[in-house]
Amino acid sequence: LPQLRDFLLVYNRMTELCFRHCVCNLNYRLLTAREESCLDSCAAKLLHSNHRLMRAYVGLVPSLLQRRAADPPPGTARGEPG
Amino acid sequence: MDPLRAQQLAAELEVDMMADMYNRMTQACHRKCVPPHYKEAELSKGESVCLDRCVAKYLEVHERMGKKLTELSLQDEELLKRMQQGT
């Protein structure tokens, strides 16, 4: 369920972002062909950028945690939870 | 987890997400249709019509995004399956 919640939040954010960027013509109730094309590209681009970000993050986090364990930030002592 | 409890949680989640969507839609349509010159309290005809169309379009976009997300996720799953079968 937490995963479903995250997915649904991403869905809502995507809708908001792509709507803001792609829908500019409020003279009609229906989407224009240009808007539809923009929305499709927007959705695909956001999904791909999400994947890429995740890959980069997953790649960098282990070394970040290693560095933190070896050299804890100021205000925390070694071996103590910070 | 008890299936009935899971169903109840899923229903609550859906309500939460619909409320979240509604709030985002309100904000987006207000930005697009109501310029920040608050000279009078009543909505003009133009602003009212704009808001009606904005809501219709936002819901259309929401549905379209859902279909697109599902389509792209299924494509990714297919690709992953083919890659795993190939190794």
Short mmCIF file of N, CA and C in Angstrom, two decimals:
data_model
loop_
_atom_site.label_atom_id
_atom_site.label_comp_id
_atom_site.label_asym_id
_atom_site.label_seq_id
_atom_site.Cartn_x
_atom_site.Cartn_y
_atom_site.Cartn_z
N LEU A 1 0.80 -1.23 0.00
CA LEU A 1 0.00 0.00 0.00
C LEU A 1 0.84 1.29 0.00
N PRO A 2 1.94 1.34 0.79
CA PRO A 2 2.79 2.55 0.69
C PRO A 2 3.30 2.77 -0.72
N GLN A 3 3.62 1.65 -1.43
CA GLN A 3 4.11 1.79 -2.81
C GLN A 3 3.00 2.33 -3.70
N LEU A 4 1.79 1.85 -3.49
CA LEU A 4 0.65 2.32 -4.29
C LEU A 4 0.42 3.80 -4.03
N ARG A 5 0.56 4.21 -2.78
CA ARG A 5 0.40 5.61 -2.40
C ARG A 5 1.42 6.49 -3.15
N ASP A 6 2.68 6.03 -3.14
CA ASP A 6 3.74 6.77 -3.85
C ASP A 6 3.43 6.86 -5.33
N PHE A 7 3.00 5.75 -5.91
CA PHE A 7 2.68 5.73 -7.34
C PHE A 7 1.56 6.72 -7.65
N LEU A 8 0.53 6.71 -6.83
CA LEU A 8 -0.61 7.61 -7.07
C LEU A 8 -0.22 9.08 -6.89
N LEU A 9 0.71 9.35 -5.97
CA LEU A 9 1.18 10.73 -5.79
C LEU A 9 1.95 11.19 -7.03
N VAL A 10 2.80 10.28 -7.54
CA VAL A 10 3.54 10.60 -8.77
C VAL A 10 2.56 10.89 -9.90
N TYR A 11 1.55 10.07 -9.99
CA TYR A 11 0.50 10.23 -11.02
C TYR A 11 -0.13 11.62 -10.92
N ASN A 12 -0.52 12.00 -9.71
CA ASN A 12 -1.15 13.32 -9.52
C ASN A 12 -0.19 14.46 -9.86
N ARG A 13 1.08 14.30 -9.46
CA ARG A 13 2.07 15.37 -9.75
C ARG A 13 2.29 15.50 -11.24
N MET A 14 2.36 14.34 -11.92
CA MET A 14 2.54 14.35 -13.38
C MET A 14 1.39 15.06 -14.04
N THR A 15 0.18 14.74 -13.61
CA THR A 15 -1.00 15.38 -14.20
C THR A 15 -0.89 16.89 -14.06
N GLU A 16 -0.56 17.34 -12.84
CA GLU A 16 -0.49 18.78 -12.58
C GLU A 16 0.58 19.45 -13.44
N LEU A 17 1.77 18.84 -13.46
CA LEU A 17 2.89 19.43 -14.20
C LEU A 17 2.60 19.50 -15.69
N CYS A 18 2.14 18.39 -16.26
CA CYS A 18 1.89 18.36 -17.69
C CYS A 18 0.70 19.23 -18.07
N PHE A 19 -0.29 19.29 -17.23
CA PHE A 19 -1.43 20.17 -17.50
C PHE A 19 -0.95 21.63 -17.54
N ARG A 20 -0.16 22.02 -16.55
CA ARG A 20 0.31 23.42 -16.48
C ARG A 20 1.10 23.79 -17.71
N HIS A 21 1.95 22.84 -18.15
CA HIS A 21 2.83 23.16 -19.26
C HIS A 21 2.16 23.05 -20.62
N CYS A 22 1.29 22.06 -20.78
CA CYS A 22 0.77 21.76 -22.12
C CYS A 22 -0.59 22.38 -22.44
N VAL A 23 -1.38 22.64 -21.43
CA VAL A 23 -2.74 23.13 -21.71
C VAL A 23 -2.77 24.64 -21.53
N CYS A 24 -2.77 25.35 -22.67
CA CYS A 24 -2.75 26.81 -22.61
C CYS A 24 -4.00 27.41 -23.23
N ASN A 25 -4.72 26.60 -24.01
CA ASN A 25 -5.85 27.14 -24.76
C ASN A 25 -7.16 26.76 -24.08
N LEU A 26 -7.71 27.70 -23.33
CA LEU A 26 -8.97 27.40 -22.63
C LEU A 26 -10.18 27.99 -23.36
N ASN A 27 -10.06 28.05 -24.69
CA ASN A 27 -11.22 28.46 -25.50
C ASN A 27 -12.11 27.28 -25.83
N TYR A 28 -11.60 26.07 -25.58
CA TYR A 28 -12.39 24.87 -25.87
C TYR A 28 -12.41 23.96 -24.66
N ARG A 29 -13.46 23.12 -24.59
CA ARG A 29 -13.57 22.12 -23.51
C ARG A 29 -12.68 20.91 -23.79
N LEU A 30 -12.52 20.61 -25.10
CA LEU A 30 -11.77 19.40 -25.46
C LEU A 30 -10.31 19.74 -25.71
N LEU A 31 -9.44 18.75 -25.52
CA LEU A 31 -8.02 18.94 -25.78
C LEU A 31 -7.78 19.06 -27.27
N THR A 32 -6.86 19.97 -27.66
CA THR A 32 -6.50 20.08 -29.07
C THR A 32 -5.46 19.01 -29.39
N ALA A 33 -5.20 18.80 -30.70
CA ALA A 33 -4.23 17.78 -31.11
C ALA A 33 -2.84 18.12 -30.58
N ARG A 34 -2.51 19.41 -30.61
CA ARG A 34 -1.21 19.88 -30.13
C ARG A 34 -1.05 19.58 -28.63
N GLU A 35 -2.11 19.84 -27.89
CA GLU A 35 -2.08 19.59 -26.44
C GLU A 35 -1.92 18.10 -26.17
N GLU A 36 -2.63 17.28 -26.92
CA GLU A 36 -2.56 15.83 -26.72
C GLU A 36 -1.14 15.33 -26.96
N SER A 37 -0.53 15.83 -28.05
CA SER A 37 0.83 15.41 -28.38
C SER A 37 1.79 15.85 -27.28
N CYS A 38 1.63 17.07 -26.80
CA CYS A 38 2.48 17.59 -25.72
C CYS A 38 2.33 16.75 -24.46
N LEU A 39 1.10 16.39 -24.14
CA LEU A 39 0.83 15.61 -22.92
C LEU A 39 1.47 14.23 -23.01
N ASP A 40 1.37 13.60 -24.18
CA ASP A 40 1.97 12.26 -24.34
C ASP A 40 3.48 12.33 -24.16
N SER A 41 4.11 13.34 -24.79
CA SER A 41 5.56 13.50 -24.65
C SER A 41 5.93 13.81 -23.21
N CYS A 42 5.14 14.65 -22.58
CA CYS A 42 5.39 15.05 -21.19
C CYS A 42 5.37 13.83 -20.28
N ALA A 43 4.36 12.99 -20.43
CA ALA A 43 4.23 11.79 -19.58
C ALA A 43 5.44 10.88 -19.75
N ALA A 44 5.79 10.62 -21.02
CA ALA A 44 6.91 9.72 -21.29
C ALA A 44 8.21 10.29 -20.75
N LYS A 45 8.42 11.59 -20.97
CA LYS A 45 9.65 12.23 -20.51
C LYS A 45 9.78 12.18 -18.99
N LEU A 46 8.69 12.47 -18.30
CA LEU A 46 8.71 12.46 -16.83
C LEU A 46 9.00 11.06 -16.30
N LEU A 47 8.40 10.07 -16.92
CA LEU A 47 8.62 8.69 -16.48
C LEU A 47 10.07 8.29 -16.69
N HIS A 48 10.60 8.60 -17.86
CA HIS A 48 12.00 8.26 -18.16
C HIS A 48 12.95 9.01 -17.24
N SER A 49 12.64 10.28 -16.96
CA SER A 49 13.54 11.04 -16.08
C SER A 49 13.47 10.50 -14.66
N ASN A 50 12.29 10.03 -14.26
CA ASN A 50 12.13 9.40 -12.95
C ASN A 50 13.00 8.15 -12.83
N HIS A 51 12.99 7.33 -13.88
CA HIS A 51 13.81 6.11 -13.90
C HIS A 51 15.28 6.45 -13.80
N ARG A 52 15.68 7.44 -14.57
CA ARG A 52 17.09 7.83 -14.61
C ARG A 52 17.55 8.37 -13.25
N LEU A 53 16.71 9.21 -12.66
CA LEU A 53 17.01 9.76 -11.34
C LEU A 53 17.18 8.64 -10.32
N MET A 54 16.26 7.67 -10.39
CA MET A 54 16.29 6.56 -9.45
C MET A 54 17.58 5.76 -9.60
N ARG A 55 17.96 5.53 -10.87
CA ARG A 55 19.17 4.77 -11.16
C ARG A 55 20.39 5.51 -10.60
N ALA A 56 20.45 6.82 -10.85
CA ALA A 56 21.58 7.63 -10.37
C ALA A 56 21.62 7.62 -8.85
N TYR A 57 20.47 7.76 -8.21
CA TYR A 57 20.37 7.80 -6.76
C TYR A 57 20.83 6.48 -6.15
N VAL A 58 20.33 5.38 -6.71
CA VAL A 58 20.68 4.04 -6.22
C VAL A 58 22.18 3.80 -6.39
N GLY A 59 22.74 4.34 -7.45
CA GLY A 59 24.17 4.20 -7.69
C GLY A 59 25.02 5.00 -6.71
N LEU A 60 24.54 6.16 -6.28
CA LEU A 60 25.33 7.06 -5.43
C LEU A 60 25.15 6.82 -3.93
N VAL A 61 24.00 6.34 -3.51
CA VAL A 61 23.72 6.20 -2.07
C VAL A 61 24.71 5.31 -1.31
N PRO A 62 25.11 4.13 -1.83
CA PRO A 62 26.05 3.30 -1.06
C PRO A 62 27.34 4.04 -0.70
N SER A 63 27.92 4.76 -1.67
CA SER A 63 29.18 5.46 -1.37
C SER A 63 28.94 6.61 -0.40
N LEU A 64 27.77 7.23 -0.48
CA LEU A 64 27.43 8.32 0.44
C LEU A 64 27.34 7.79 1.86
N LEU A 65 26.68 6.64 2.02
CA LEU A 65 26.53 6.03 3.36
C LEU A 65 27.88 5.59 3.90
N GLN A 66 28.72 5.09 2.99
CA GLN A 66 30.07 4.66 3.40
C GLN A 66 30.86 5.84 3.93
N ARG A 67 30.78 6.96 3.20
CA ARG A 67 31.51 8.18 3.60
C ARG A 67 31.01 8.68 4.94
N ARG A 68 29.71 8.63 5.13
CA ARG A 68 29.12 9.10 6.39
C ARG A 68 29.55 8.24 7.56
N ALA A 69 29.63 6.92 7.31
CA ALA A 69 30.03 6.00 8.38
C ALA A 69 31.48 6.24 8.76
N ALA A 70 32.32 6.52 7.74
CA ALA A 70 33.75 6.72 7.99
C ALA A 70 34.02 8.08 8.60
N ASP A 71 33.20 9.08 8.19
CA ASP A 71 33.45 10.45 8.63
C ASP A 71 32.12 11.11 8.99
N PRO A 72 31.64 10.86 10.22
CA PRO A 72 30.30 11.36 10.54
C PRO A 72 30.25 12.87 10.54
N PRO A 73 29.08 13.47 10.25
CA PRO A 73 28.96 14.93 10.23
C PRO A 73 29.17 15.52 11.63
N PRO A 74 29.58 16.80 11.76
CA PRO A 74 29.82 17.41 13.08
C PRO A 74 28.55 17.42 13.91
N GLY A 75 28.75 17.18 15.23
CA GLY A 75 27.58 17.14 16.13
C GLY A 75 27.17 15.73 16.44
N THR A 76 27.68 14.76 15.67
CA THR A 76 27.40 13.36 15.98
C THR A 76 28.70 12.66 16.29
N ALA A 77 28.67 11.80 17.31
CA ALA A 77 29.90 11.05 17.65
C ALA A 77 29.87 9.74 16.91
N ARG A 78 31.02 9.15 16.69
CA ARG A 78 31.10 7.85 16.01
C ARG A 78 30.33 6.79 16.82
N GLY A 79 29.59 6.03 16.16
CA GLY A 79 28.86 4.93 16.80
C GLY A 79 27.56 5.36 17.47
N GLU A 80 27.32 6.66 17.50
CA GLU A 80 26.07 7.12 18.12
C GLU A 80 25.08 7.51 17.03
N PRO A 81 23.82 7.22 17.27
CA PRO A 81 22.85 7.62 16.24
C PRO A 81 22.77 9.15 16.14
N GLY A 82 22.78 9.68 14.96
CA GLY A 82 22.73 11.15 14.73
C GLY A 82 21.52 11.46 13.94
N MET B 1 -2.32 -9.62 5.55
CA MET B 1 -3.34 -8.66 5.99
C MET B 1 -4.73 -9.17 5.61
N ASP B 2 -5.68 -8.94 6.48
CA ASP B 2 -7.07 -9.31 6.25
C ASP B 2 -7.57 -8.63 4.98
N PRO B 3 -8.17 -9.40 4.01
CA PRO B 3 -8.60 -8.81 2.73
C PRO B 3 -9.58 -7.65 2.90
N LEU B 4 -10.46 -7.76 3.88
CA LEU B 4 -11.44 -6.69 4.11
C LEU B 4 -10.75 -5.41 4.55
N ARG B 5 -9.73 -5.58 5.40
CA ARG B 5 -8.96 -4.43 5.90
C ARG B 5 -8.19 -3.80 4.74
N ALA B 6 -7.61 -4.66 3.88
CA ALA B 6 -6.86 -4.18 2.72
C ALA B 6 -7.77 -3.37 1.80
N GLN B 7 -9.01 -3.89 1.62
CA GLN B 7 -9.97 -3.20 0.77
C GLN B 7 -10.32 -1.82 1.36
N GLN B 8 -10.48 -1.80 2.68
CA GLN B 8 -10.82 -0.55 3.36
C GLN B 8 -9.69 0.47 3.22
N LEU B 9 -8.45 0.00 3.39
CA LEU B 9 -7.30 0.89 3.26
C LEU B 9 -7.17 1.42 1.83
N ALA B 10 -7.42 0.54 0.86
CA ALA B 10 -7.35 0.94 -0.55
C ALA B 10 -8.40 2.02 -0.85
N ALA B 11 -9.60 1.84 -0.29
CA ALA B 11 -10.67 2.83 -0.50
C ALA B 11 -10.29 4.17 0.13
N GLU B 12 -9.68 4.12 1.33
CA GLU B 12 -9.25 5.36 2.00
C GLU B 12 -8.17 6.05 1.18
N LEU B 13 -7.25 5.23 0.64
CA LEU B 13 -6.18 5.78 -0.19
C LEU B 13 -6.75 6.48 -1.42
N GLU B 14 -7.74 5.85 -2.04
CA GLU B 14 -8.36 6.44 -3.23
C GLU B 14 -8.99 7.79 -2.90
N VAL B 15 -9.67 7.87 -1.78
CA VAL B 15 -10.29 9.13 -1.35
C VAL B 15 -9.22 10.20 -1.13
N ASP B 16 -8.13 9.81 -0.45
CA ASP B 16 -7.02 10.76 -0.21
C ASP B 16 -6.45 11.29 -1.52
N MET B 17 -6.25 10.38 -2.46
CA MET B 17 -5.64 10.77 -3.74
C MET B 17 -6.58 11.63 -4.58
N MET B 18 -7.86 11.35 -4.50
CA MET B 18 -8.84 12.18 -5.22
C MET B 18 -8.84 13.59 -4.62
N ALA B 19 -8.74 13.67 -3.29
CA ALA B 19 -8.69 14.98 -2.62
C ALA B 19 -7.42 15.73 -3.04
N ASP B 20 -6.31 15.00 -3.13
CA ASP B 20 -5.04 15.61 -3.56
C ASP B 20 -5.17 16.12 -4.99
N MET B 21 -5.75 15.33 -5.86
CA MET B 21 -5.97 15.71 -7.25
C MET B 21 -6.86 16.96 -7.33
N TYR B 22 -7.90 16.97 -6.55
CA TYR B 22 -8.82 18.10 -6.53
C TYR B 22 -8.10 19.40 -6.13
N ASN B 23 -7.24 19.30 -5.10
CA ASN B 23 -6.51 20.49 -4.64
C ASN B 23 -5.56 21.00 -5.72
N ARG B 24 -4.88 20.07 -6.39
CA ARG B 24 -3.96 20.49 -7.46
C ARG B 24 -4.74 21.13 -8.60
N MET B 25 -5.88 20.54 -8.94
CA MET B 25 -6.70 21.07 -10.03
C MET B 25 -7.20 22.47 -9.69
N THR B 26 -7.63 22.66 -8.47
CA THR B 26 -8.12 23.97 -8.03
C THR B 26 -7.03 25.02 -8.20
N GLN B 27 -5.84 24.67 -7.74
CA GLN B 27 -4.72 25.61 -7.81
C GLN B 27 -4.37 25.92 -9.26
N ALA B 28 -4.28 24.87 -10.09
CA ALA B 28 -3.89 25.06 -11.49
C ALA B 28 -4.92 25.92 -12.23
N CYS B 29 -6.20 25.63 -12.03
CA CYS B 29 -7.25 26.36 -12.76
C CYS B 29 -7.39 27.80 -12.25
N HIS B 30 -7.18 27.99 -10.98
CA HIS B 30 -7.22 29.36 -10.46
C HIS B 30 -6.12 30.19 -11.09
N ARG B 31 -4.92 29.57 -11.19
CA ARG B 31 -3.79 30.27 -11.81
C ARG B 31 -4.06 30.60 -13.26
N LYS B 32 -4.68 29.67 -13.96
CA LYS B 32 -4.90 29.88 -15.40
C LYS B 32 -6.05 30.85 -15.69
N CYS B 33 -7.05 30.86 -14.84
CA CYS B 33 -8.30 31.56 -15.20
C CYS B 33 -8.59 32.84 -14.42
N VAL B 34 -7.98 32.98 -13.25
CA VAL B 34 -8.33 34.16 -12.43
C VAL B 34 -7.08 35.01 -12.22
N PRO B 35 -6.94 36.09 -13.00
CA PRO B 35 -5.75 36.94 -12.84
C PRO B 35 -5.76 37.59 -11.45
N PRO B 36 -4.59 37.81 -10.88
CA PRO B 36 -4.51 38.31 -9.49
C PRO B 36 -4.78 39.81 -9.37
N HIS B 37 -5.91 40.26 -9.97
CA HIS B 37 -6.29 41.68 -9.80
C HIS B 37 -7.64 41.67 -9.12
N TYR B 38 -7.67 41.63 -7.85
CA TYR B 38 -8.92 41.40 -7.12
C TYR B 38 -9.72 42.69 -6.91
N LYS B 39 -10.21 43.23 -8.05
CA LYS B 39 -10.97 44.48 -7.98
C LYS B 39 -12.39 44.25 -7.53
N GLU B 40 -12.93 43.09 -7.86
CA GLU B 40 -14.30 42.78 -7.42
C GLU B 40 -14.43 41.34 -6.95
N ALA B 41 -15.46 41.09 -6.15
CA ALA B 41 -15.64 39.77 -5.55
C ALA B 41 -16.21 38.75 -6.53
N GLU B 42 -17.10 39.18 -7.43
CA GLU B 42 -17.78 38.24 -8.33
C GLU B 42 -16.87 37.83 -9.47
N LEU B 43 -17.05 36.59 -9.92
CA LEU B 43 -16.33 36.11 -11.09
C LEU B 43 -16.93 36.74 -12.33
N SER B 44 -16.06 37.12 -13.29
CA SER B 44 -16.58 37.62 -14.56
C SER B 44 -17.07 36.43 -15.37
N LYS B 45 -17.81 36.70 -16.46
CA LYS B 45 -18.32 35.64 -17.32
C LYS B 45 -17.14 34.84 -17.90
N GLY B 46 -16.12 35.59 -18.33
CA GLY B 46 -14.94 34.96 -18.91
C GLY B 46 -14.24 34.03 -17.92
N GLU B 47 -14.09 34.50 -16.70
CA GLU B 47 -13.44 33.69 -15.66
C GLU B 47 -14.26 32.43 -15.37
N SER B 48 -15.59 32.58 -15.30
CA SER B 48 -16.47 31.43 -15.00
C SER B 48 -16.37 30.37 -16.09
N VAL B 49 -16.46 30.82 -17.34
CA VAL B 49 -16.40 29.88 -18.47
C VAL B 49 -15.04 29.20 -18.51
N CYS B 50 -14.00 29.99 -18.25
CA CYS B 50 -12.64 29.45 -18.23
C CYS B 50 -12.51 28.35 -17.19
N LEU B 51 -13.04 28.59 -16.01
CA LEU B 51 -12.96 27.60 -14.93
C LEU B 51 -13.69 26.31 -15.30
N ASP B 52 -14.88 26.46 -15.90
CA ASP B 52 -15.63 25.26 -16.32
C ASP B 52 -14.82 24.42 -17.29
N ARG B 53 -14.26 25.11 -18.29
CA ARG B 53 -13.49 24.39 -19.32
C ARG B 53 -12.22 23.80 -18.71
N CYS B 54 -11.63 24.55 -17.78
CA CYS B 54 -10.38 24.10 -17.14
C CYS B 54 -10.61 22.79 -16.40
N VAL B 55 -11.69 22.71 -15.65
CA VAL B 55 -11.98 21.49 -14.90
C VAL B 55 -12.17 20.31 -15.86
N ALA B 56 -12.94 20.56 -16.94
CA ALA B 56 -13.19 19.50 -17.92
C ALA B 56 -11.87 19.01 -18.50
N LYS B 57 -11.00 19.95 -18.84
CA LYS B 57 -9.72 19.60 -19.44
C LYS B 57 -8.80 18.89 -18.44
N TYR B 58 -8.80 19.37 -17.21
CA TYR B 58 -7.93 18.77 -16.19
C TYR B 58 -8.30 17.30 -15.99
N LEU B 59 -9.59 17.03 -15.90
CA LEU B 59 -10.03 15.64 -15.70
C LEU B 59 -9.68 14.77 -16.91
N GLU B 60 -9.77 15.36 -18.10
CA GLU B 60 -9.39 14.66 -19.33
C GLU B 60 -7.89 14.33 -19.29
N VAL B 61 -7.10 15.30 -18.86
CA VAL B 61 -5.65 15.10 -18.77
C VAL B 61 -5.33 14.02 -17.74
N HIS B 62 -6.03 14.04 -16.62
CA HIS B 62 -5.83 13.06 -15.55
C HIS B 62 -6.05 11.64 -16.08
N GLU B 63 -7.12 11.49 -16.86
CA GLU B 63 -7.44 10.18 -17.43
C GLU B 63 -6.37 9.77 -18.44
N ARG B 64 -5.98 10.72 -19.27
CA ARG B 64 -4.98 10.44 -20.30
C ARG B 64 -3.65 10.04 -19.68
N MET B 65 -3.23 10.75 -18.63
CA MET B 65 -1.98 10.44 -17.93
C MET B 65 -2.04 9.04 -17.34
N GLY B 66 -3.18 8.68 -16.78
CA GLY B 66 -3.33 7.35 -16.20
C GLY B 66 -3.13 6.25 -17.23
N LYS B 67 -3.75 6.46 -18.41
CA LYS B 67 -3.64 5.46 -19.48
C LYS B 67 -2.20 5.38 -19.97
N LYS B 68 -1.57 6.55 -20.12
CA LYS B 68 -0.20 6.61 -20.62
C LYS B 68 0.76 5.94 -19.64
N LEU B 69 0.60 6.22 -18.36
CA LEU B 69 1.44 5.63 -17.31
C LEU B 69 1.32 4.11 -17.34
N THR B 70 0.09 3.61 -17.44
CA THR B 70 -0.15 2.17 -17.48
C THR B 70 0.52 1.57 -18.70
N GLU B 71 0.35 2.22 -19.85
CA GLU B 71 0.93 1.73 -21.11
C GLU B 71 2.44 1.67 -21.02
N LEU B 72 3.06 2.76 -20.52
CA LEU B 72 4.52 2.81 -20.43
C LEU B 72 5.04 1.82 -19.38
N SER B 73 4.34 1.67 -18.27
CA SER B 73 4.77 0.71 -17.23
C SER B 73 4.72 -0.71 -17.76
N LEU B 74 3.66 -1.02 -18.54
CA LEU B 74 3.54 -2.37 -19.12
C LEU B 74 4.67 -2.62 -20.10
N GLN B 75 5.02 -1.59 -20.89
CA GLN B 75 6.13 -1.71 -21.86
C GLN B 75 7.42 -2.02 -21.13
N ASP B 76 7.66 -1.31 -20.02
CA ASP B 76 8.87 -1.52 -19.22
C ASP B 76 8.90 -2.95 -18.67
N GLU B 77 7.74 -3.42 -18.20
CA GLU B 77 7.65 -4.77 -17.63
C GLU B 77 7.97 -5.81 -18.69
N GLU B 78 7.41 -5.59 -19.91
CA GLU B 78 7.64 -6.50 -21.04
C GLU B 78 9.12 -6.57 -21.37
N LEU B 79 9.75 -5.40 -21.41
CA LEU B 79 11.17 -5.31 -21.74
C LEU B 79 12.00 -6.05 -20.71
N LEU B 80 11.65 -5.85 -19.43
CA LEU B 80 12.37 -6.50 -18.33
C LEU B 80 12.23 -8.01 -18.42
N LYS B 81 11.02 -8.48 -18.73
CA LYS B 81 10.75 -9.92 -18.85
C LYS B 81 11.59 -10.50 -19.97
N ARG B 82 11.63 -9.79 -21.12
CA ARG B 82 12.39 -10.28 -22.27
C ARG B 82 13.87 -10.34 -21.94
N MET B 83 14.35 -9.32 -21.20
CA MET B 83 15.78 -9.29 -20.83
C MET B 83 16.09 -10.45 -19.90
N GLN B 84 15.19 -10.74 -18.96
CA GLN B 84 15.43 -11.82 -18.00
C GLN B 84 15.39 -13.17 -18.71
N GLN B 85 14.51 -13.32 -19.70
CA GLN B 85 14.42 -14.57 -20.43
C GLN B 85 15.64 -14.78 -21.30
N GLY B 86 16.21 -13.67 -21.76
CA GLY B 86 17.39 -13.75 -22.62
C GLY B 86 18.63 -14.15 -21.86
N THR B 87 18.71 -13.85 -20.52
CA THR B 87 19.93 -14.18 -19.72
C THR B 87 19.89 -15.61 -19.20
#
